[in-house]
Coordinates of C-alpha atoms and ligand atoms in Angstrom, one line a residue:
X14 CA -31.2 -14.9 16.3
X15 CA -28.2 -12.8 16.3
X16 CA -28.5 -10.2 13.9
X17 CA -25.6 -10.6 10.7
X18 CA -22.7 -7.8 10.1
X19 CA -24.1 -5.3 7.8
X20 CA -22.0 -1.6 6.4
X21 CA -21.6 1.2 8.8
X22 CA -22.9 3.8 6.0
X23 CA -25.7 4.0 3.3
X24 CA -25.0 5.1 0.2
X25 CA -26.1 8.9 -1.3
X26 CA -24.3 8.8 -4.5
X27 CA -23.6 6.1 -7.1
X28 CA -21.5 6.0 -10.2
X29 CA -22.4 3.7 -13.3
X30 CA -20.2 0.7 -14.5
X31 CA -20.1 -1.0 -17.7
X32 CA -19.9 -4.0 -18.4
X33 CA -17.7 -5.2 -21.5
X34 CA -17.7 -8.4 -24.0
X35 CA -14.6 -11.2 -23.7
X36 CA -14.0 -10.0 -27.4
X37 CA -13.6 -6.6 -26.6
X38 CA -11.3 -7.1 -23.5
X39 CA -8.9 -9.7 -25.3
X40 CA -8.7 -6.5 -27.7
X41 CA -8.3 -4.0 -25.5
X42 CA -5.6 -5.9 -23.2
X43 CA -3.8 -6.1 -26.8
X44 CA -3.8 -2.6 -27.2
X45 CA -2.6 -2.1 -24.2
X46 CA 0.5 -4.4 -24.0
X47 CA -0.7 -6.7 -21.9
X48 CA -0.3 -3.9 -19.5
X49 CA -3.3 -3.0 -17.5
X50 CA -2.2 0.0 -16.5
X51 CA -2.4 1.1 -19.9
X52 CA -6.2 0.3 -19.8
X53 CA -9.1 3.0 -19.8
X54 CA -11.4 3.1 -16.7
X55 CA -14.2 2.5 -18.9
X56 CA -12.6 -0.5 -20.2
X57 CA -12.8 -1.9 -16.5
X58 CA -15.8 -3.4 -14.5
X59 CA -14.5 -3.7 -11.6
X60 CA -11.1 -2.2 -10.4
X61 CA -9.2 -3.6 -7.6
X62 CA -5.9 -2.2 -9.4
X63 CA -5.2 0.1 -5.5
X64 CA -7.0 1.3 -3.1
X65 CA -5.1 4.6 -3.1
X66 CA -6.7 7.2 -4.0
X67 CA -9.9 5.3 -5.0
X68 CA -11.8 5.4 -1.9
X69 CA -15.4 7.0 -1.5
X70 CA -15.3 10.5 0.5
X71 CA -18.0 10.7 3.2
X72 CA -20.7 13.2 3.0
X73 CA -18.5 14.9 5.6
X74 CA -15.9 15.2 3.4
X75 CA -17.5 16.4 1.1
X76 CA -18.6 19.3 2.7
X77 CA -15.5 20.2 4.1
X78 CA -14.7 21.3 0.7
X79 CA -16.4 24.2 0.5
X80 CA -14.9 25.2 3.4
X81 CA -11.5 25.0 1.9
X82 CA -9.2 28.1 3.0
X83 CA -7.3 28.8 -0.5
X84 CA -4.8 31.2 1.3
X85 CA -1.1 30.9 0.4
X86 CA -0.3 31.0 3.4
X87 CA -1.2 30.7 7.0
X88 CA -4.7 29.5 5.3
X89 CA -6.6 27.4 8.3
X90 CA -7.2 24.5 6.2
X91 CA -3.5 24.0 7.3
X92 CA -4.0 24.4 11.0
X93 CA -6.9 22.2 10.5
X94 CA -4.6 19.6 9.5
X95 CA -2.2 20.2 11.7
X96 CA -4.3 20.0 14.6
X97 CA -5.4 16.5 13.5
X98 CA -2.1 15.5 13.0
X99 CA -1.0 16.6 16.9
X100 CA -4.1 14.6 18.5
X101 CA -4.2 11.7 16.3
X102 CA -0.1 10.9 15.6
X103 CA 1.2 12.9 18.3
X104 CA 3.5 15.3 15.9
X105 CA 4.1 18.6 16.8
X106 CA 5.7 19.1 13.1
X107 CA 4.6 18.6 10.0
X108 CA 4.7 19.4 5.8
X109 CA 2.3 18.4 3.4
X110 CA 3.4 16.9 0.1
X111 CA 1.1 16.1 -2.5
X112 CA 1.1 12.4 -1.8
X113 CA 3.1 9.5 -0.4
X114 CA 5.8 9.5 -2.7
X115 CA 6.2 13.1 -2.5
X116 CA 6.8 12.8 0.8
X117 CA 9.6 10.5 0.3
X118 CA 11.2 12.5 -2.2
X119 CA 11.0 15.6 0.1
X120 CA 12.3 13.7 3.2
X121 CA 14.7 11.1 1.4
X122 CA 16.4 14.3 0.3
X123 CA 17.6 15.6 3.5
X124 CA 18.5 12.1 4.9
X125 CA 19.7 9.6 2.2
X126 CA 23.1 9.6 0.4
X127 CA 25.0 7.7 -1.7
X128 CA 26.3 4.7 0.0
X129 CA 23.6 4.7 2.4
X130 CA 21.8 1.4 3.9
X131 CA 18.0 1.6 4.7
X132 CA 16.7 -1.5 6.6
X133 CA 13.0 -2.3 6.9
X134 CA 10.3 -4.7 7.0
X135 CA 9.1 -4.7 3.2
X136 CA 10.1 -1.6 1.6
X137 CA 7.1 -0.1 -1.0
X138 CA 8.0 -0.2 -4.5
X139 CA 8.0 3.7 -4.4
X140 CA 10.0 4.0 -1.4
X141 CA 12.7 1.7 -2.6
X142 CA 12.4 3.8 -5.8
X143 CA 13.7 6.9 -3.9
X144 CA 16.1 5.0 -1.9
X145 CA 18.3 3.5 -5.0
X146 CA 17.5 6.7 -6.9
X147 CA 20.2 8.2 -4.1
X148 CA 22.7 4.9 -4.5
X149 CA 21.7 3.8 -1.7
X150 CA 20.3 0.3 -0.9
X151 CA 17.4 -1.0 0.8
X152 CA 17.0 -3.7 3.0
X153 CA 14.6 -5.8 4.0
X154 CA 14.1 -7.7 6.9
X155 CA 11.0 -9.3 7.3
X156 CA 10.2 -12.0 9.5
X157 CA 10.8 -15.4 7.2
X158 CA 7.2 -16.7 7.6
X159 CA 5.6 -13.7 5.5
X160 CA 7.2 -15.4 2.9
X161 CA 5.2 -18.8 3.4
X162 CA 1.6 -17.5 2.4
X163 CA 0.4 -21.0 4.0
X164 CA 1.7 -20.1 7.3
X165 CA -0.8 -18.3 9.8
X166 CA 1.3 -15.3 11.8
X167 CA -1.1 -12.5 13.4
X168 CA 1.9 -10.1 12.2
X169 CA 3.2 -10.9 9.0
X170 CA 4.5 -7.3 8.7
X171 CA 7.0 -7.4 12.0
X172 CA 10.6 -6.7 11.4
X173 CA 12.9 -9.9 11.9
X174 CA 15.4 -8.6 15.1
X175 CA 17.8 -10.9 13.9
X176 CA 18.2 -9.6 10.8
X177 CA 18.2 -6.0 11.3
X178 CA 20.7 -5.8 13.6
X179 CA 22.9 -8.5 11.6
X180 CA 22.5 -5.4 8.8
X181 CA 23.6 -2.5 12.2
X182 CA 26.1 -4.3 13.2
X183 CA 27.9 -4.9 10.1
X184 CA 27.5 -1.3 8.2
X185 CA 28.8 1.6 9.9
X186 CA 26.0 3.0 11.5
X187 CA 26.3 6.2 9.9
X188 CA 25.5 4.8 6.5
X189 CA 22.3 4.1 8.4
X190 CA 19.9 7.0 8.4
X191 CA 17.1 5.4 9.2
X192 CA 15.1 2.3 9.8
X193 CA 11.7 2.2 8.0
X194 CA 8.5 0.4 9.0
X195 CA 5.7 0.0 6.6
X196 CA 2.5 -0.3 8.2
X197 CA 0.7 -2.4 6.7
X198 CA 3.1 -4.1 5.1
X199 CA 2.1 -3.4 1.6
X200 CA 4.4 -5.8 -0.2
X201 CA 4.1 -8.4 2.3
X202 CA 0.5 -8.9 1.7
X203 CA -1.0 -6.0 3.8
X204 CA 0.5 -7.5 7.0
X205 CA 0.3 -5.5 9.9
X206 CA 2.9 -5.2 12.6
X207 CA 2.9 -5.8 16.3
X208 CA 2.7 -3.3 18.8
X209 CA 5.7 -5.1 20.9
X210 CA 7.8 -5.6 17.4
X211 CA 7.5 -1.7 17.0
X212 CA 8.9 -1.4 20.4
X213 CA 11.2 -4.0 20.1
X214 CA 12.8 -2.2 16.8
X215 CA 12.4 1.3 18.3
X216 CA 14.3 0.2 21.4
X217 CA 17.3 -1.9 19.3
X218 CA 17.6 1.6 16.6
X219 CA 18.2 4.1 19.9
X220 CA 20.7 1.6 21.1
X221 CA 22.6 2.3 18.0
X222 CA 21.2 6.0 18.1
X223 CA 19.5 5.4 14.5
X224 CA 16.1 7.6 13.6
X225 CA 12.4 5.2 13.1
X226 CA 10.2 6.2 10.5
X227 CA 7.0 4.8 10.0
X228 CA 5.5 4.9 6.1
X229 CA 2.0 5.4 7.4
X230 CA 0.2 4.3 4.3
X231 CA -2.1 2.1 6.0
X232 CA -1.5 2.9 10.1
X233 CA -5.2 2.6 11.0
X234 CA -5.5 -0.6 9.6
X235 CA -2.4 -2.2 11.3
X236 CA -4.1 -0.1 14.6
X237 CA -7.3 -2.8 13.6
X238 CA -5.3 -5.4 13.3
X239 CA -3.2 -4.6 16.9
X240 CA -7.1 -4.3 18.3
X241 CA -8.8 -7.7 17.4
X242 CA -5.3 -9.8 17.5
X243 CA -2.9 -8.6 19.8
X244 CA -3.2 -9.3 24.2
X245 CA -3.6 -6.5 25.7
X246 CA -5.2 -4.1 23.2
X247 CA -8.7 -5.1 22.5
X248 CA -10.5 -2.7 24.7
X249 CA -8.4 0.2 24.0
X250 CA -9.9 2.8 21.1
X251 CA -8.3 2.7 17.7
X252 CA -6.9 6.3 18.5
X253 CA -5.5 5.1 21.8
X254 CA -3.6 2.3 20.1
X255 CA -2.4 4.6 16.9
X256 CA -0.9 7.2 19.8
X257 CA 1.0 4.3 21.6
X258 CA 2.2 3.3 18.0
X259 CA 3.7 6.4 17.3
X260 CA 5.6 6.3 20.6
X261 CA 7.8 4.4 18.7
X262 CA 8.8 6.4 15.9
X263 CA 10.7 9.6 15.4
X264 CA 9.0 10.8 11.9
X265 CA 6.7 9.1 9.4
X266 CA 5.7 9.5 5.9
X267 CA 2.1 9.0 4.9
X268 CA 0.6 8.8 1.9
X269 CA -3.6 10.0 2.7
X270 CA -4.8 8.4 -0.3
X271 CA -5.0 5.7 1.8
X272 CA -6.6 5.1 5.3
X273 CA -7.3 9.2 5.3
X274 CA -9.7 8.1 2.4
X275 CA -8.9 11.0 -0.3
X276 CA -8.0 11.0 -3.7
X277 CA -4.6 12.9 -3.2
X278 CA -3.0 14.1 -0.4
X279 CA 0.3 13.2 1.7
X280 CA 2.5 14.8 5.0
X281 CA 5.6 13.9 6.3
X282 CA 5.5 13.9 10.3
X283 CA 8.7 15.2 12.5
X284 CA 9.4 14.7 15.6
X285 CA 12.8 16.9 15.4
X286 CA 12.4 20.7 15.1
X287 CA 16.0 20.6 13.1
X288 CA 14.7 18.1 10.8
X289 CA 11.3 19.7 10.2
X290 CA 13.5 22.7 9.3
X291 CA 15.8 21.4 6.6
X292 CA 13.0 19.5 5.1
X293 CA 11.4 22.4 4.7
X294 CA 13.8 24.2 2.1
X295 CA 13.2 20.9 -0.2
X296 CA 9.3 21.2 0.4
X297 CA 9.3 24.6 -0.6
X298 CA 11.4 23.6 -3.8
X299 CA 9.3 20.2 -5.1
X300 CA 5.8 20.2 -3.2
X301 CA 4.7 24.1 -2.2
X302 CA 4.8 26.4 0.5
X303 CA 5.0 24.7 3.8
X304 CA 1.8 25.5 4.3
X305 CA 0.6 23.7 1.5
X306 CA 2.8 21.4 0.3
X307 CA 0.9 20.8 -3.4
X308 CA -2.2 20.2 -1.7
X309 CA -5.2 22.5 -2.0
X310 CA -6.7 24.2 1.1
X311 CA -10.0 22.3 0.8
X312 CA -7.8 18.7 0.1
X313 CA -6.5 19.7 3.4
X314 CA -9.9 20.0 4.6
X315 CA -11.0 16.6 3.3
X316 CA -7.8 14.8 4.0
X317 CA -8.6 16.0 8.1
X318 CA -12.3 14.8 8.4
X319 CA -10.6 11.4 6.4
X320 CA -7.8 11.2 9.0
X321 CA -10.7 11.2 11.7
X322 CA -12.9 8.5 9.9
X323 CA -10.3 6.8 9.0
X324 CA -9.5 5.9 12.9
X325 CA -13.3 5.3 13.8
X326 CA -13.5 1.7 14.4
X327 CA -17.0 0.9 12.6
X328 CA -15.6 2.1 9.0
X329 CA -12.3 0.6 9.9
X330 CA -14.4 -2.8 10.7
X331 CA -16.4 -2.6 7.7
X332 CA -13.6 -2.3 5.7
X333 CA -11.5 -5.3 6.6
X334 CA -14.5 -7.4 6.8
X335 CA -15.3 -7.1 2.9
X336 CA -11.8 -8.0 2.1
X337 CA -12.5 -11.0 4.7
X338 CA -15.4 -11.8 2.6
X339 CA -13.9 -11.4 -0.9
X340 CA -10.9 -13.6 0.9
X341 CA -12.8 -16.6 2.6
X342 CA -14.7 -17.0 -0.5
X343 CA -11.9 -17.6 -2.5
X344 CA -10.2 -19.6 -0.1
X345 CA -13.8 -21.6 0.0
X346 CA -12.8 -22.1 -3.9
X347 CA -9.5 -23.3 -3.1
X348 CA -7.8 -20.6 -4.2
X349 CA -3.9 -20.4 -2.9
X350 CA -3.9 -16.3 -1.1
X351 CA -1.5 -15.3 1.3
X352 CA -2.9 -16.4 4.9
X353 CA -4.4 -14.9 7.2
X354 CA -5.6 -12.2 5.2
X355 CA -4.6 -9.0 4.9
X356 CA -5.9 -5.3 5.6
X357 CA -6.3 -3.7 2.2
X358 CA -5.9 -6.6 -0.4
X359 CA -6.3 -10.0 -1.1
X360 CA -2.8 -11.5 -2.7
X361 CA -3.1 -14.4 -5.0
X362 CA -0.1 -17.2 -4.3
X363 CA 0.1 -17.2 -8.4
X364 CA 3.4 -19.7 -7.8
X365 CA 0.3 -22.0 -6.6
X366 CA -2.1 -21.0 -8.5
X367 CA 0.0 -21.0 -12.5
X368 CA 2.9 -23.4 -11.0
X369 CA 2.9 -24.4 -14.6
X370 CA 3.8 -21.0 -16.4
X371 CA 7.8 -20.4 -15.3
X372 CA 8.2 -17.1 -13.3
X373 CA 11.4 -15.5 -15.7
X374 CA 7.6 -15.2 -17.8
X375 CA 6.0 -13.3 -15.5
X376 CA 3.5 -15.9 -13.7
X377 CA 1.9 -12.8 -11.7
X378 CA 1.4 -10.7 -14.7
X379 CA -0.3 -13.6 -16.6
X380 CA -2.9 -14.2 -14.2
X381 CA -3.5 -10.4 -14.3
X382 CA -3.9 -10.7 -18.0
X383 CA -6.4 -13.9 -17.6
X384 CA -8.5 -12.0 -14.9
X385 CA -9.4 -9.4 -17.0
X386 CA -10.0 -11.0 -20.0
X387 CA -12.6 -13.6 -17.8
X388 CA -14.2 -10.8 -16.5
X389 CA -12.8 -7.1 -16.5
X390 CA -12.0 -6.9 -12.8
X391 CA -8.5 -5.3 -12.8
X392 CA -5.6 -6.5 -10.3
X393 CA -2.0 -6.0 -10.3
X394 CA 1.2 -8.0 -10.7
X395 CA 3.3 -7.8 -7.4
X396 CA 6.3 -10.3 -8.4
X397 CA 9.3 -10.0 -11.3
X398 CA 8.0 -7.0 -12.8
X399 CA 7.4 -4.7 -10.1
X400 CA 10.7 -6.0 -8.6
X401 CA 12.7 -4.4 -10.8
X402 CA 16.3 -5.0 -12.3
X403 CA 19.3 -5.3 -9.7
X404 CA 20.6 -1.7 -10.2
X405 CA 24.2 -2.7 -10.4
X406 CA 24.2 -6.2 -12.2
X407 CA 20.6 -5.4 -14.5
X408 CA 20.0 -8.6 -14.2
X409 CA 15.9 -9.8 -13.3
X410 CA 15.6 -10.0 -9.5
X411 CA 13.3 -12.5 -8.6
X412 CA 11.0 -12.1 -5.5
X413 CA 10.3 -15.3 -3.2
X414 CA 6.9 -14.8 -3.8
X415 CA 4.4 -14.0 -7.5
X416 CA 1.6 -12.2 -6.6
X417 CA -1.6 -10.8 -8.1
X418 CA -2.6 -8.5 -5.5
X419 CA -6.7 -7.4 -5.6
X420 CA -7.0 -4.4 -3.9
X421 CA -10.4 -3.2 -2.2
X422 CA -11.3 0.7 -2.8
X423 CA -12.4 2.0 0.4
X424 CA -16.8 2.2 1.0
X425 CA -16.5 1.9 -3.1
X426 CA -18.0 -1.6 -4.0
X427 CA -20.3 -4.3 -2.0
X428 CA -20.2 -7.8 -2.1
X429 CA -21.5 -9.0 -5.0
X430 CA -19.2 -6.9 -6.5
X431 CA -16.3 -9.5 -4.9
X432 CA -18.7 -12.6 -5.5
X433 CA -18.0 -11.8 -9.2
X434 CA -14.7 -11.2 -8.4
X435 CA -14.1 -15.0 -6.5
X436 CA -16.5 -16.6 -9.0
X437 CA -14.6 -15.5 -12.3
X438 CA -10.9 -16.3 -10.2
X439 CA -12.5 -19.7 -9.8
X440 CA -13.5 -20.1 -14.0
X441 CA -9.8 -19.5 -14.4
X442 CA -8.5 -22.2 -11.2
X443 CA -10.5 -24.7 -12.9
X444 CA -9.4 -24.3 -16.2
X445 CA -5.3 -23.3 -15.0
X446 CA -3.8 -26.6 -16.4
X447 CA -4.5 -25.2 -19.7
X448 CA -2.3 -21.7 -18.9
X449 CA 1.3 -23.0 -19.5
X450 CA 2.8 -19.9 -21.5
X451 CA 3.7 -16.8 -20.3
X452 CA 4.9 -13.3 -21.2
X453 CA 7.8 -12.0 -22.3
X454 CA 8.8 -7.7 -22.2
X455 CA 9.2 -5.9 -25.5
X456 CA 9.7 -2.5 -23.7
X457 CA 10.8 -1.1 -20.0
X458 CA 11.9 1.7 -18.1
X459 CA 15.1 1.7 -16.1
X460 CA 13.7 2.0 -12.6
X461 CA 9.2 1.2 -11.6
X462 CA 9.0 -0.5 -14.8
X463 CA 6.1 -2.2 -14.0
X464 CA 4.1 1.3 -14.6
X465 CA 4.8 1.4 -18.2
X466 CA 6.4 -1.8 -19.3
X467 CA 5.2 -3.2 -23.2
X468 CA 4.6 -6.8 -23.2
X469 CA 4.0 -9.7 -25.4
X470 CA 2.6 -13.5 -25.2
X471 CA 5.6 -16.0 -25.2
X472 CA 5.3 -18.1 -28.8
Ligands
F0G15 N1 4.0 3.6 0.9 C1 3.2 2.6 0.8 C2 3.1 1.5 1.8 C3 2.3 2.6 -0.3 O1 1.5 1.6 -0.4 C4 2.3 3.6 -1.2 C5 1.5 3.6 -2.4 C6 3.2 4.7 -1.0 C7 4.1 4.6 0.1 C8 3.4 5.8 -2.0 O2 2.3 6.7 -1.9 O3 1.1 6.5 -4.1 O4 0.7 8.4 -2.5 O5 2.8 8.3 -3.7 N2 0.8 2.6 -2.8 C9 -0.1 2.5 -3.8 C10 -0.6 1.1 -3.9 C11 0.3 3.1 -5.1 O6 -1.3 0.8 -4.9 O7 -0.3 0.3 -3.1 P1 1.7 7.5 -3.1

């Protein structure tokens, strides 16, 4: 018989959950606005809310720690980092930021202005954020069948051609400072893109002369993903493939909380001396010396040995294969989720799944809200609220697609974790006749509302 899949690591150090009543969760998510990031942790069983920053560090890791070179500057936790940076991306430059975001901030600051146009596949919430923070406006321009979650597409992440040069060729190209790809694509569903659509976009932006920049979130998984789906690739190594990706891109952002598998951590990548350079004075200002960049010498050290697992094939495949799990089962149940399944995340097709509750009253959130209440597993909405008011008419824009995204820690929980996951998801299919009202907001910010919006239940 051949023998079944089983984890790539054992486990040396556990951390104890509790378990809650229904009673005390329906009173908690009041307290809490109907906001679950407002919870506690210990208000939460199991907590698919990201996987960034929420990963397990290796053993490995662990004990690069103590090996953490606290120098200001010049300290070799840097050259560590930068080292593992040159031989797994291919960068000769780079800054570390304290994570993704800050990397944005620092990078965004040199290169967008008001006015500006920044096309994509699926911008992150985070990375639109900084884009309209400047004036400018992002655009995206994924292909149109990442927004069927019925259809099957290897590459749900690739950038539509059309589209993107429809948006070069009618913009001066100088409003245009830079294309982004997202890999995975987060907000599509953790989608990965193609090897060839990388190209494809990488050749079609030096035709105009416009700069690539991958947001690296998630690169090892789309490297997976290029592996076991796309011709041509399955016997080359997950590094091999990540170096050819980055052929294709003049800088990147990253935040490490991801596929480096740290808590915190982030770097932006250069190509360009010039631009290394004038990033530089804006890294020194927000994040830390160069050197540093808000990180700590032993992060650096962590975030290096993570950069390495991170790319190693039998984590990478141990990974995807519990969000396969947590995924078939629910489609077993016949539970509406984005097909084919994603890298980091299982997304809920709530328009399927709630058709009944109206989407101006936040379907997504609702089933959040139920989820927790059934069982204290946190998710998170990725529909109305996290898209944000239209910054110049404030009205509600409305994505094609409500989502509840669950999102796996990495090496964090095992499957019966996600069998309680799929079987309370189920209790709530069954019964989703019953869920016709929704939410309505009693409080938001002007801009990533979804952070700390106050909610209440629709009379
Ligand atoms: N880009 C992508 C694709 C992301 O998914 C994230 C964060 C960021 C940038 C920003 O990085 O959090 O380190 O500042 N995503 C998290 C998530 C928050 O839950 O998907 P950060």
């Amino acid at each position: 018989m051949k023998l079944p899949f089983a984890e790539s690591y054992k486990i040396k150090m556990v951390e104890a959950l509790r378990r809650s009543t229904r009673e005390e969760r329906v009173k908690w998510i009041e307290e809490a606005k109907f906001n679950v990031f407002n919870l506690k942790s210990e208000q939460i069983f199991i907590d698919l809310l990201t996987d960034s920053g929420t990963g397990a560090m290796s053993d490995k890791q662990w004990s690069e720690l103590m090996l953490g070179d606290e120098s200001y500057a010049g300290a070799s936790s840097f050259y560590k980092m930068k080292n593992a940076i040159k031989n797994i991306f291919g960068f000769d430059y780079f800054l570390p930021t304290h994570q993704g975001r800050a990397a944005e901030n620092v990078l965004f600051s040199v290169l967008v202005k008001e006015g500006d146009i920044v096309p994509g596949n699926a911008h992150f919430d985070t990375t639109k954020g900084h884009i309209e923070f400047r004036k400018a406006t992002a655009i995206d321009c994924t292909i149109d069948e990442a927004y069927n979650t019925t259809i099957q597409h290897p590459f749900k992440g690739n950038v539509d051609l059309g589209k993107l040069e429809h948006v070069i060729k009618n913009n001066p190209v100088e409003k245009i400072p830079m294309i982004i790809i997202t890999l995975t694509c987060n907000s599509s569903g953790g989608q990965p893109v193609s090897l060839e659509n990388m190209k494809q976009v990488y050749s079609m932006a030096k035709k105009y002369g416009i700069r690539v920049l991958f947001d690296s979130a998630r690169f090892a998984e789309n490297a997976y993903f290029i592996k076991t789906r796309e011709k041509g690739y399955e016997n080359k190594t997950i590094r091999e493939i990540v170096k050819e990706m980055y052929l294709y891109a003049d800088g990147a952002t990253m935040s490490c909380k991801k596929d480096a598998i740290v808590n915190m951590g982030g770097f932006i990548g250069f190509k360009d001396k010039e631009l290394y350079k004038q990033s530089s004075m804006y890294n020194i200002m927000f994040e830390g010396f160069v050197t540093y960049g808000g990180m700590s010498g032993r992060d650096m050290n962590a975030l290096t040995q993570g950069l390495y697992e991170g790319t190693d094939f039998d984590y990478l495949e141990t990974r995807i294969k519990q969000v396969e799990y947590l995924g078939n089962k629910l489609i077993n149940f016949g539970i509406p989720i984005q097909h084919p399944i994603g890298g980091h995340a299982i997304f809920v097709d709530v328009m399927r799944f709630l058709p009944h509750v109206p989407q101006e009253q936040f379907q997504a959130q609702v089933l959040v809200v139920e989820l927790y209440i059934e069982s204290g597993v946190r998710g998170v909405e990725i529909g109305t609220l996290m898209a944000d008011r239209d910054p110049v008419t404030r009205e509600n824009r409305y994505p094609e697609l409500e989502l509840m995204r669950l999102a796996l820690p990495r090496r964090v929980y095992t499957n019966n974790h996600m069998d309680v996951v799929a079987t309370a998801l189920k209790n709530i299919y069954d019964r989703r006749e019953t869920i016709t009202k929704g939410l309505q907001i009693v409080n938001e910010a002007p801009i990533l509302r979804h952070f700390t919006v106050e909610l209440e239940r629709v009379k």
